[in-house]
Amino acid sequence: MQKPNHLAAHKDLEVAWWIEATNVQFRFAGQGVTIPSTKVEPSESIAKKLKELNPVGDEANVEYWEKERARLWKEVSGHLRAGFARPAPGTPLDQADRKPEDWSESIPAESVRHDMIARAYNRMIPRSRRRLTLPLSTLH
């Protein structure tokens, strides 16, 4: 997955959210951006990108995004975290850096290495959020 590169060229996105208990689907359309880790890109560069987005409150600070990234990383399962240390989808197994039987099944949140972060950044959309206000009448 090259989502950060894709988002850099095509900011329009759509998210579908299915609530199984009520059989309701919500679709949100908008624009997405990536906010890289300070382990991948200098803080000054990230601050410049944030300024262009014109965020308010804590979201205007690079430190907020570092803390938010760490919080979200801890919330996902170790099995999901392990997926970010594996080769990118579609990579032929004979070109992978390790054999599938050597891949980790789970990775603790505290064991993140800088090279893993750089690899994961190039393969995923770093978490971000945008405030969305909908009139209650649209939720019927």
mmCIF file of N, CA and C in Angstrom:
data_model
loop_
_atom_site.group_PDB
_atom_site.id
_atom_site.type_symbol
_atom_site.label_atom_id
_atom_site.label_comp_id
_atom_site.label_asym_id
_atom_site.label_seq_id
_atom_site.Cartn_x
_atom_site.Cartn_y
_atom_site.Cartn_z
ATOM 1 N N MET A 1 0.838 -1.187 0.000
ATOM 2 C CA MET A 1 0.000 0.000 0.000
ATOM 3 C C MET A 1 0.878 1.243 0.000
ATOM 4 N N GLN A 2 0.546 2.140 -0.854
ATOM 5 C CA GLN A 2 1.251 3.410 -0.921
ATOM 6 C C GLN A 2 0.270 4.537 -0.624
ATOM 7 N N LYS A 3 -0.515 4.391 0.438
ATOM 8 C CA LYS A 3 -1.565 5.365 0.732
ATOM 9 C C LYS A 3 -1.052 6.782 0.924
ATOM 10 N N PRO A 4 0.037 7.011 1.655
ATOM 11 C CA PRO A 4 0.490 8.406 1.778
ATOM 12 C C PRO A 4 0.808 9.028 0.424
ATOM 13 N N ASN A 5 1.458 8.254 -0.464
ATOM 14 C CA ASN A 5 1.762 8.781 -1.795
ATOM 15 C C ASN A 5 0.479 9.011 -2.586
ATOM 16 N N HIS A 6 -0.464 8.084 -2.469
ATOM 17 C CA HIS A 6 -1.739 8.225 -3.173
ATOM 18 C C HIS A 6 -2.487 9.461 -2.680
ATOM 19 N N LEU A 7 -2.532 9.660 -1.360
ATOM 20 C CA LEU A 7 -3.219 10.828 -0.807
ATOM 21 C C LEU A 7 -2.548 12.134 -1.214
ATOM 22 N N ALA A 8 -1.230 12.106 -1.377
ATOM 23 C CA ALA A 8 -0.532 13.319 -1.792
ATOM 24 C C ALA A 8 -0.998 13.756 -3.178
ATOM 25 N N ALA A 9 -1.325 12.798 -4.039
ATOM 26 C CA ALA A 9 -1.753 13.111 -5.404
ATOM 27 C C ALA A 9 -3.267 13.239 -5.538
ATOM 28 N N HIS A 10 -4.021 12.524 -4.695
ATOM 29 C CA HIS A 10 -5.488 12.479 -4.788
ATOM 30 C C HIS A 10 -6.069 12.630 -3.390
ATOM 31 N N LYS A 11 -6.375 13.838 -2.990
ATOM 32 C CA LYS A 11 -6.827 14.086 -1.628
ATOM 33 C C LYS A 11 -8.282 13.685 -1.361
ATOM 34 N N ASP A 12 -9.086 13.526 -2.420
ATOM 35 C CA ASP A 12 -10.484 13.151 -2.223
ATOM 36 C C ASP A 12 -10.570 11.709 -1.740
ATOM 37 N N LEU A 13 -11.418 11.485 -0.743
ATOM 38 C CA LEU A 13 -11.607 10.145 -0.225
ATOM 39 C C LEU A 13 -13.031 9.966 0.260
ATOM 40 N N GLU A 14 -13.397 8.716 0.494
ATOM 41 C CA GLU A 14 -14.713 8.395 1.028
ATOM 42 C C GLU A 14 -14.554 7.257 2.012
ATOM 43 N N VAL A 15 -15.243 7.365 3.129
ATOM 44 C CA VAL A 15 -15.208 6.334 4.155
ATOM 45 C C VAL A 15 -16.626 5.832 4.348
ATOM 46 N N ALA A 16 -16.781 4.515 4.359
ATOM 47 C CA ALA A 16 -18.082 3.906 4.634
ATOM 48 C C ALA A 16 -18.006 3.261 6.011
ATOM 49 N N TRP A 17 -19.007 3.508 6.822
ATOM 50 C CA TRP A 17 -19.044 2.986 8.184
ATOM 51 C C TRP A 17 -20.345 2.216 8.344
ATOM 52 N N TRP A 18 -20.250 0.930 8.621
ATOM 53 C CA TRP A 18 -21.419 0.067 8.757
ATOM 54 C C TRP A 18 -21.663 -0.230 10.226
ATOM 55 N N ILE A 19 -22.885 0.012 10.691
ATOM 56 C CA ILE A 19 -23.266 -0.320 12.058
ATOM 57 C C ILE A 19 -24.167 -1.543 11.972
ATOM 58 N N GLU A 20 -23.590 -2.697 12.290
ATOM 59 C CA GLU A 20 -24.286 -3.968 12.090
ATOM 60 C C GLU A 20 -25.560 -4.088 12.929
ATOM 61 N N ALA A 21 -25.515 -3.631 14.164
ATOM 62 C CA ALA A 21 -26.660 -3.796 15.058
ATOM 63 C C ALA A 21 -27.927 -3.133 14.522
ATOM 64 N N THR A 22 -27.767 -2.034 13.791
ATOM 65 C CA THR A 22 -28.925 -1.304 13.277
ATOM 66 C C THR A 22 -29.062 -1.394 11.761
ATOM 67 N N ASN A 23 -28.133 -2.098 11.122
ATOM 68 C CA ASN A 23 -28.119 -2.201 9.660
ATOM 69 C C ASN A 23 -28.139 -0.827 8.984
ATOM 70 N N VAL A 24 -27.303 0.061 9.486
ATOM 71 C CA VAL A 24 -27.216 1.417 8.948
ATOM 72 C C VAL A 24 -25.793 1.646 8.444
ATOM 73 N N GLN A 25 -25.695 2.279 7.299
ATOM 74 C CA GLN A 25 -24.392 2.628 6.753
ATOM 75 C C GLN A 25 -24.291 4.140 6.633
ATOM 76 N N PHE A 26 -23.165 4.682 7.071
ATOM 77 C CA PHE A 26 -22.868 6.100 6.907
ATOM 78 C C PHE A 26 -21.734 6.206 5.898
ATOM 79 N N ARG A 27 -21.788 7.187 5.040
ATOM 80 C CA ARG A 27 -20.702 7.462 4.103
ATOM 81 C C ARG A 27 -20.278 8.907 4.299
ATOM 82 N N PHE A 28 -18.996 9.070 4.453
ATOM 83 C CA PHE A 28 -18.414 10.394 4.608
ATOM 84 C C PHE A 28 -17.459 10.627 3.453
ATOM 85 N N ALA A 29 -17.573 11.754 2.806
ATOM 86 C CA ALA A 29 -16.662 12.111 1.726
ATOM 87 C C ALA A 29 -15.950 13.396 2.129
ATOM 88 N N GLY A 30 -14.707 13.496 1.715
ATOM 89 C CA GLY A 30 -13.948 14.694 2.045
ATOM 90 C C GLY A 30 -12.560 14.602 1.468
ATOM 91 N N GLN A 31 -11.666 15.333 2.089
ATOM 92 C CA GLN A 31 -10.278 15.296 1.657
ATOM 93 C C GLN A 31 -9.427 14.804 2.810
ATOM 94 N N GLY A 32 -8.411 14.029 2.485
ATOM 95 C CA GLY A 32 -7.527 13.465 3.490
ATOM 96 C C GLY A 32 -6.097 13.915 3.285
ATOM 97 N N VAL A 33 -5.370 13.975 4.360
ATOM 98 C CA VAL A 33 -3.954 14.306 4.323
ATOM 99 C C VAL A 33 -3.234 13.365 5.286
ATOM 100 N N THR A 34 -1.946 13.200 5.081
ATOM 101 C CA THR A 34 -1.144 12.440 6.026
ATOM 102 C C THR A 34 -0.300 13.396 6.842
ATOM 103 N N ILE A 35 -0.136 13.061 8.092
ATOM 104 C CA ILE A 35 0.732 13.826 8.978
ATOM 105 C C ILE A 35 1.788 12.836 9.456
ATOM 106 N N PRO A 36 2.999 12.925 8.910
ATOM 107 C CA PRO A 36 4.031 11.937 9.226
ATOM 108 C C PRO A 36 4.559 12.053 10.649
ATOM 109 N N SER A 37 5.203 11.015 11.086
ATOM 110 C CA SER A 37 5.854 10.992 12.386
ATOM 111 C C SER A 37 7.120 11.840 12.344
ATOM 112 N N THR A 38 7.494 12.397 13.488
ATOM 113 C CA THR A 38 8.756 13.140 13.573
ATOM 114 C C THR A 38 9.944 12.191 13.449
ATOM 115 N N LYS A 39 9.711 10.894 13.534
ATOM 116 C CA LYS A 39 10.780 9.918 13.323
ATOM 117 C C LYS A 39 11.051 9.726 11.832
ATOM 118 N N VAL A 40 10.136 10.227 10.993
ATOM 119 C CA VAL A 40 10.258 10.080 9.538
ATOM 120 C C VAL A 40 10.554 11.422 8.872
ATOM 121 N N GLU A 41 10.000 12.489 9.419
ATOM 122 C CA GLU A 41 10.141 13.810 8.812
ATOM 123 C C GLU A 41 10.408 14.830 9.916
ATOM 124 N N PRO A 42 11.233 15.854 9.658
ATOM 125 C CA PRO A 42 11.556 16.856 10.694
ATOM 126 C C PRO A 42 10.307 17.607 11.180
ATOM 127 N N SER A 43 10.315 17.952 12.457
ATOM 128 C CA SER A 43 9.192 18.674 13.068
ATOM 129 C C SER A 43 8.851 19.955 12.318
ATOM 130 N N GLU A 44 9.865 20.666 11.846
ATOM 131 C CA GLU A 44 9.625 21.937 11.159
ATOM 132 C C GLU A 44 8.813 21.726 9.886
ATOM 133 N N SER A 45 9.123 20.660 9.177
ATOM 134 C CA SER A 45 8.398 20.344 7.943
ATOM 135 C C SER A 45 6.939 19.983 8.250
ATOM 136 N N ILE A 46 6.738 19.228 9.316
ATOM 137 C CA ILE A 46 5.379 18.839 9.719
ATOM 138 C C ILE A 46 4.598 20.070 10.168
ATOM 139 N N ALA A 47 5.250 20.945 10.929
ATOM 140 C CA ALA A 47 4.593 22.176 11.390
ATOM 141 C C ALA A 47 4.131 23.016 10.206
ATOM 142 N N LYS A 48 4.941 23.073 9.152
ATOM 143 C CA LYS A 48 4.569 23.828 7.954
ATOM 144 C C LYS A 48 3.324 23.214 7.302
ATOM 145 N N LYS A 49 3.284 21.879 7.213
ATOM 146 C CA LYS A 49 2.111 21.206 6.649
ATOM 147 C C LYS A 49 0.867 21.473 7.496
ATOM 148 N N LEU A 50 1.034 21.418 8.816
ATOM 149 C CA LEU A 50 -0.100 21.678 9.703
ATOM 150 C C LEU A 50 -0.626 23.093 9.524
ATOM 151 N N LYS A 51 0.269 24.055 9.393
ATOM 152 C CA LYS A 51 -0.140 25.451 9.225
ATOM 153 C C LYS A 51 -1.017 25.616 7.982
ATOM 154 N N GLU A 52 -0.680 24.888 6.901
ATOM 155 C CA GLU A 52 -1.480 24.945 5.673
ATOM 156 C C GLU A 52 -2.893 24.414 5.887
ATOM 157 N N LEU A 53 -3.061 23.488 6.839
ATOM 158 C CA LEU A 53 -4.378 22.903 7.121
ATOM 159 C C LEU A 53 -5.227 23.812 8.002
ATOM 160 N N ASN A 54 -4.589 24.783 8.657
ATOM 161 C CA ASN A 54 -5.276 25.728 9.518
ATOM 162 C C ASN A 54 -6.058 25.031 10.642
ATOM 163 N N PRO A 55 -5.405 24.119 11.384
ATOM 164 C CA PRO A 55 -6.102 23.446 12.480
ATOM 165 C C PRO A 55 -6.302 24.379 13.660
ATOM 166 N N VAL A 56 -7.176 23.989 14.574
ATOM 167 C CA VAL A 56 -7.431 24.789 15.762
ATOM 168 C C VAL A 56 -7.058 23.994 17.002
ATOM 169 N N GLY A 57 -6.770 24.696 18.064
ATOM 170 C CA GLY A 57 -6.482 24.054 19.345
ATOM 171 C C GLY A 57 -5.249 23.165 19.303
ATOM 172 N N ASP A 58 -5.324 22.058 20.037
ATOM 173 C CA ASP A 58 -4.195 21.132 20.139
ATOM 174 C C ASP A 58 -3.762 20.577 18.792
ATOM 175 N N GLU A 59 -4.692 20.457 17.858
ATOM 176 C CA GLU A 59 -4.385 19.858 16.565
ATOM 177 C C GLU A 59 -3.405 20.699 15.743
ATOM 178 N N ALA A 60 -3.107 21.904 16.180
ATOM 179 C CA ALA A 60 -2.141 22.750 15.494
ATOM 180 C C ALA A 60 -0.705 22.414 15.901
ATOM 181 N N ASN A 61 -0.536 21.555 16.905
ATOM 182 C CA ASN A 61 0.792 21.241 17.431
ATOM 183 C C ASN A 61 1.288 19.879 16.962
ATOM 184 N N VAL A 62 2.544 19.840 16.531
ATOM 185 C CA VAL A 62 3.169 18.585 16.104
ATOM 186 C C VAL A 62 3.141 17.580 17.252
ATOM 187 N N GLU A 63 3.375 18.028 18.478
ATOM 188 C CA GLU A 63 3.407 17.135 19.640
ATOM 189 C C GLU A 63 2.071 16.421 19.840
ATOM 190 N N TYR A 64 0.972 17.115 19.564
ATOM 191 C CA TYR A 64 -0.349 16.497 19.680
ATOM 192 C C TYR A 64 -0.432 15.265 18.781
ATOM 193 N N TRP A 65 0.021 15.409 17.534
ATOM 194 C CA TRP A 65 -0.069 14.313 16.573
ATOM 195 C C TRP A 65 0.844 13.165 16.952
ATOM 196 N N GLU A 66 1.999 13.451 17.542
ATOM 197 C CA GLU A 66 2.885 12.374 18.003
ATOM 198 C C GLU A 66 2.209 11.591 19.133
ATOM 199 N N LYS A 67 1.602 12.298 20.067
ATOM 200 C CA LYS A 67 0.908 11.623 21.175
ATOM 201 C C LYS A 67 -0.304 10.849 20.670
ATOM 202 N N GLU A 68 -1.025 11.433 19.744
ATOM 203 C CA GLU A 68 -2.214 10.766 19.187
ATOM 204 C C GLU A 68 -1.811 9.505 18.424
ATOM 205 N N ARG A 69 -0.737 9.578 17.666
ATOM 206 C CA ARG A 69 -0.246 8.414 16.929
ATOM 207 C C ARG A 69 0.115 7.299 17.904
ATOM 208 N N ALA A 70 0.833 7.636 18.981
ATOM 209 C CA ALA A 70 1.229 6.635 19.980
ATOM 210 C C ALA A 70 -0.005 6.048 20.665
ATOM 211 N N ARG A 71 -0.975 6.881 20.995
ATOM 212 C CA ARG A 71 -2.198 6.396 21.653
ATOM 213 C C ARG A 71 -2.940 5.411 20.757
ATOM 214 N N LEU A 72 -3.113 5.772 19.495
ATOM 215 C CA LEU A 72 -3.834 4.902 18.569
ATOM 216 C C LEU A 72 -3.066 3.607 18.305
ATOM 217 N N TRP A 73 -1.739 3.700 18.229
ATOM 218 C CA TRP A 73 -0.916 2.504 18.008
ATOM 219 C C TRP A 73 -1.115 1.515 19.149
ATOM 220 N N LYS A 74 -1.198 2.026 20.370
ATOM 221 C CA LYS A 74 -1.394 1.153 21.537
ATOM 222 C C LYS A 74 -2.784 0.521 21.545
ATOM 223 N N GLU A 75 -3.757 1.187 20.935
ATOM 224 C CA GLU A 75 -5.134 0.681 20.944
ATOM 225 C C GLU A 75 -5.364 -0.475 19.981
ATOM 226 N N VAL A 76 -4.581 -0.571 18.907
ATOM 227 C CA VAL A 76 -4.804 -1.660 17.958
ATOM 228 C C VAL A 76 -4.172 -2.937 18.486
ATOM 229 N N SER A 77 -4.658 -4.055 18.007
ATOM 230 C CA SER A 77 -4.161 -5.347 18.483
ATOM 231 C C SER A 77 -2.721 -5.575 18.040
ATOM 232 N N GLY A 78 -2.020 -6.403 18.792
ATOM 233 C CA GLY A 78 -0.653 -6.775 18.430
ATOM 234 C C GLY A 78 -0.606 -7.477 17.090
ATOM 235 N N HIS A 79 -1.670 -8.226 16.774
ATOM 236 C CA HIS A 79 -1.739 -8.907 15.482
ATOM 237 C C HIS A 79 -1.793 -7.893 14.341
ATOM 238 N N LEU A 80 -2.597 -6.853 14.505
ATOM 239 C CA LEU A 80 -2.668 -5.816 13.477
ATOM 240 C C LEU A 80 -1.333 -5.081 13.361
ATOM 241 N N ARG A 81 -0.708 -4.761 14.502
ATOM 242 C CA ARG A 81 0.602 -4.093 14.462
ATOM 243 C C ARG A 81 1.621 -4.945 13.702
ATOM 244 N N ALA A 82 1.569 -6.262 13.880
ATOM 245 C CA ALA A 82 2.512 -7.162 13.197
ATOM 246 C C ALA A 82 2.380 -7.048 11.684
ATOM 247 N N GLY A 83 1.186 -6.764 11.191
ATOM 248 C CA GLY A 83 0.979 -6.624 9.752
ATOM 249 C C GLY A 83 1.794 -5.510 9.139
ATOM 250 N N PHE A 84 2.118 -4.481 9.921
ATOM 251 C CA PHE A 84 2.902 -3.363 9.401
ATOM 252 C C PHE A 84 4.385 -3.703 9.283
ATOM 253 N N ALA A 85 4.814 -4.799 9.909
ATOM 254 C CA ALA A 85 6.212 -5.225 9.818
ATOM 255 C C ALA A 85 6.405 -6.252 8.705
ATOM 256 N N ARG A 86 5.340 -6.624 8.043
ATOM 257 C CA ARG A 86 5.417 -7.601 6.954
ATOM 258 C C ARG A 86 5.614 -6.878 5.622
ATOM 259 N N PRO A 87 5.984 -7.636 4.577
ATOM 260 C CA PRO A 87 6.141 -6.995 3.263
ATOM 261 C C PRO A 87 4.831 -6.367 2.793
ATOM 262 N N ALA A 88 4.957 -5.382 1.930
ATOM 263 C CA ALA A 88 3.776 -4.716 1.365
ATOM 264 C C ALA A 88 2.928 -5.730 0.608
ATOM 265 N N PRO A 89 1.597 -5.585 0.656
ATOM 266 C CA PRO A 89 0.735 -6.503 -0.098
ATOM 267 C C PRO A 89 1.152 -6.560 -1.564
ATOM 268 N N GLY A 90 1.154 -7.751 -2.115
ATOM 269 C CA GLY A 90 1.524 -7.934 -3.508
ATOM 270 C C GLY A 90 3.000 -8.217 -3.729
ATOM 271 N N THR A 91 3.809 -8.104 -2.671
ATOM 272 C CA THR A 91 5.230 -8.406 -2.801
ATOM 273 C C THR A 91 5.407 -9.913 -2.982
ATOM 274 N N PRO A 92 6.096 -10.344 -4.035
ATOM 275 C CA PRO A 92 6.351 -11.788 -4.186
ATOM 276 C C PRO A 92 7.124 -12.312 -2.972
ATOM 277 N N LEU A 93 6.739 -13.475 -2.468
ATOM 278 C CA LEU A 93 7.368 -14.011 -1.266
ATOM 279 C C LEU A 93 8.868 -14.219 -1.434
ATOM 280 N N ASP A 94 9.320 -14.525 -2.644
ATOM 281 C CA ASP A 94 10.755 -14.718 -2.834
ATOM 282 C C ASP A 94 11.532 -13.393 -2.797
ATOM 283 N N GLN A 95 10.818 -12.258 -2.791
ATOM 284 C CA GLN A 95 11.460 -10.951 -2.691
ATOM 285 C C GLN A 95 11.312 -10.331 -1.302
ATOM 286 N N ALA A 96 10.615 -11.022 -0.405
ATOM 287 C CA ALA A 96 10.411 -10.518 0.960
ATOM 288 C C ALA A 96 11.719 -10.621 1.742
ATOM 289 N N ASP A 97 11.875 -9.748 2.729
ATOM 290 C CA ASP A 97 13.114 -9.751 3.514
ATOM 291 C C ASP A 97 13.191 -10.933 4.481
ATOM 292 N N ARG A 98 12.046 -11.578 4.777
ATOM 293 C CA ARG A 98 12.009 -12.752 5.649
ATOM 294 C C ARG A 98 10.997 -13.747 5.113
ATOM 295 N N LYS A 99 11.162 -14.999 5.474
ATOM 296 C CA LYS A 99 10.220 -16.039 5.088
ATOM 297 C C LYS A 99 8.935 -15.870 5.892
ATOM 298 N N PRO A 100 7.777 -16.220 5.338
ATOM 299 C CA PRO A 100 6.512 -16.073 6.070
ATOM 300 C C PRO A 100 6.515 -16.752 7.434
ATOM 301 N N GLU A 101 7.178 -17.888 7.559
ATOM 302 C CA GLU A 101 7.199 -18.575 8.859
ATOM 303 C C GLU A 101 7.988 -17.802 9.920
ATOM 304 N N ASP A 102 8.769 -16.806 9.491
ATOM 305 C CA ASP A 102 9.534 -15.980 10.426
ATOM 306 C C ASP A 102 8.825 -14.667 10.774
ATOM 307 N N TRP A 103 7.669 -14.434 10.171
ATOM 308 C CA TRP A 103 6.935 -13.201 10.465
ATOM 309 C C TRP A 103 6.350 -13.269 11.869
ATOM 310 N N SER A 104 6.371 -12.156 12.558
ATOM 311 C CA SER A 104 5.787 -12.081 13.897
ATOM 312 C C SER A 104 4.272 -12.185 13.800
ATOM 313 N N GLU A 105 3.686 -12.891 14.743
ATOM 314 C CA GLU A 105 2.225 -12.983 14.820
ATOM 315 C C GLU A 105 1.646 -11.800 15.588
ATOM 316 N N SER A 106 2.451 -11.229 16.484
ATOM 317 C CA SER A 106 1.987 -10.120 17.303
ATOM 318 C C SER A 106 3.189 -9.256 17.673
ATOM 319 N N ILE A 107 2.960 -7.956 17.773
ATOM 320 C CA ILE A 107 4.016 -7.024 18.163
ATOM 321 C C ILE A 107 3.473 -6.139 19.279
ATOM 322 N N PRO A 108 4.182 -6.107 20.429
ATOM 323 C CA PRO A 108 3.745 -5.215 21.513
ATOM 324 C C PRO A 108 3.907 -3.752 21.104
ATOM 325 N N ALA A 109 3.061 -2.905 21.587
ATOM 326 C CA ALA A 109 3.084 -1.481 21.219
ATOM 327 C C ALA A 109 4.392 -0.812 21.604
ATOM 328 N N GLU A 110 5.019 -1.263 22.665
ATOM 329 C CA GLU A 110 6.232 -0.620 23.165
ATOM 330 C C GLU A 110 7.482 -1.028 22.395
ATOM 331 N N SER A 111 7.399 -1.980 21.484
ATOM 332 C CA SER A 111 8.599 -2.499 20.835
ATOM 333 C C SER A 111 8.852 -1.900 19.458
ATOM 334 N N VAL A 112 8.265 -0.769 19.154
ATOM 335 C CA VAL A 112 8.388 -0.177 17.826
ATOM 336 C C VAL A 112 9.805 0.327 17.596
ATOM 337 N N ARG A 113 10.360 -0.032 16.432
ATOM 338 C CA ARG A 113 11.686 0.425 16.033
ATOM 339 C C ARG A 113 11.527 1.500 14.963
ATOM 340 N N HIS A 114 12.521 2.387 14.839
ATOM 341 C CA HIS A 114 12.463 3.472 13.864
ATOM 342 C C HIS A 114 12.329 2.958 12.430
ATOM 343 N N ASP A 115 13.023 1.867 12.086
ATOM 344 C CA ASP A 115 12.921 1.365 10.721
ATOM 345 C C ASP A 115 11.534 0.805 10.445
ATOM 346 N N MET A 116 10.883 0.222 11.483
ATOM 347 C CA MET A 116 9.512 -0.259 11.310
ATOM 348 C C MET A 116 8.565 0.910 11.093
ATOM 349 N N ILE A 117 8.788 1.990 11.817
ATOM 350 C CA ILE A 117 7.922 3.161 11.668
ATOM 351 C C ILE A 117 8.039 3.711 10.251
ATOM 352 N N ALA A 118 9.256 3.805 9.746
ATOM 353 C CA ALA A 118 9.453 4.321 8.388
ATOM 354 C C ALA A 118 8.779 3.417 7.376
ATOM 355 N N ARG A 119 8.903 2.097 7.557
ATOM 356 C CA ARG A 119 8.251 1.162 6.630
ATOM 357 C C ARG A 119 6.733 1.284 6.728
ATOM 358 N N ALA A 120 6.222 1.349 7.955
ATOM 359 C CA ALA A 120 4.777 1.457 8.143
ATOM 360 C C ALA A 120 4.253 2.765 7.566
ATOM 361 N N TYR A 121 4.986 3.857 7.740
ATOM 362 C CA TYR A 121 4.549 5.143 7.218
ATOM 363 C C TYR A 121 4.388 5.084 5.700
ATOM 364 N N ASN A 122 5.273 4.383 5.053
ATOM 365 C CA ASN A 122 5.190 4.273 3.606
ATOM 366 C C ASN A 122 4.093 3.325 3.154
ATOM 367 N N ARG A 123 3.425 2.637 4.084
ATOM 368 C CA ARG A 123 2.416 1.668 3.717
ATOM 369 C C ARG A 123 1.026 1.991 4.256
ATOM 370 N N MET A 124 0.887 3.000 5.080
ATOM 371 C CA MET A 124 -0.413 3.225 5.699
ATOM 372 C C MET A 124 -0.773 4.702 5.726
ATOM 373 N N ILE A 125 -2.009 4.969 6.076
ATOM 374 C CA ILE A 125 -2.457 6.332 6.309
ATOM 375 C C ILE A 125 -2.293 6.603 7.793
ATOM 376 N N PRO A 126 -1.388 7.482 8.185
ATOM 377 C CA PRO A 126 -1.323 7.816 9.596
ATOM 378 C C PRO A 126 -2.654 8.380 10.055
ATOM 379 N N ARG A 127 -3.013 8.055 11.240
ATOM 380 C CA ARG A 127 -4.323 8.443 11.746
ATOM 381 C C ARG A 127 -4.443 9.954 11.838
ATOM 382 N N SER A 128 -5.551 10.460 11.423
ATOM 383 C CA SER A 128 -5.834 11.872 11.584
ATOM 384 C C SER A 128 -7.323 11.991 11.828
ATOM 385 N N ARG A 129 -7.759 13.127 12.251
ATOM 386 C CA ARG A 129 -9.187 13.291 12.460
ATOM 387 C C ARG A 129 -9.608 14.681 12.023
ATOM 388 N N ARG A 130 -10.849 14.782 11.697
ATOM 389 C CA ARG A 130 -11.420 16.049 11.289
ATOM 390 C C ARG A 130 -12.782 16.138 11.962
ATOM 391 N N ARG A 131 -13.080 17.294 12.494
ATOM 392 C CA ARG A 131 -14.389 17.475 13.115
ATOM 393 C C ARG A 131 -15.452 17.519 12.025
ATOM 394 N N LEU A 132 -16.531 16.823 12.251
ATOM 395 C CA LEU A 132 -17.626 16.779 11.282
ATOM 396 C C LEU A 132 -18.913 17.032 12.034
ATOM 397 N N THR A 133 -19.676 18.002 11.611
ATOM 398 C CA THR A 133 -20.936 18.310 12.248
ATOM 399 C C THR A 133 -22.047 18.061 11.245
ATOM 400 N N LEU A 134 -22.989 17.220 11.631
ATOM 401 C CA LEU A 134 -24.141 16.926 10.779
ATOM 402 C C LEU A 134 -25.411 17.360 11.495
ATOM 403 N N PRO A 135 -26.356 17.952 10.778
ATOM 404 C CA PRO A 135 -27.638 18.246 11.409
ATOM 405 C C PRO A 135 -28.311 16.918 11.785
ATOM 406 N N LEU A 136 -28.966 16.876 12.905
ATOM 407 C CA LEU A 136 -29.621 15.636 13.348
ATOM 408 C C LEU A 136 -30.620 15.126 12.315
ATOM 409 N N SER A 137 -31.203 16.007 11.530
ATOM 410 C CA SER A 137 -32.189 15.580 10.534
ATOM 411 C C SER A 137 -31.568 14.692 9.450
ATOM 412 N N THR A 138 -30.249 14.765 9.264
ATOM 413 C CA THR A 138 -29.608 13.929 8.236
ATOM 414 C C THR A 138 -29.349 12.513 8.732
ATOM 415 N N LEU A 139 -29.553 12.254 9.995
ATOM 416 C CA LEU A 139 -29.251 10.946 10.553
ATOM 417 C C LEU A 139 -30.473 10.024 10.613
ATOM 418 N N HIS A 140 -31.555 10.378 9.973
ATOM 419 C CA HIS A 140 -32.749 9.530 10.001
ATOM 420 C C HIS A 140 -32.615 8.375 9.042
#
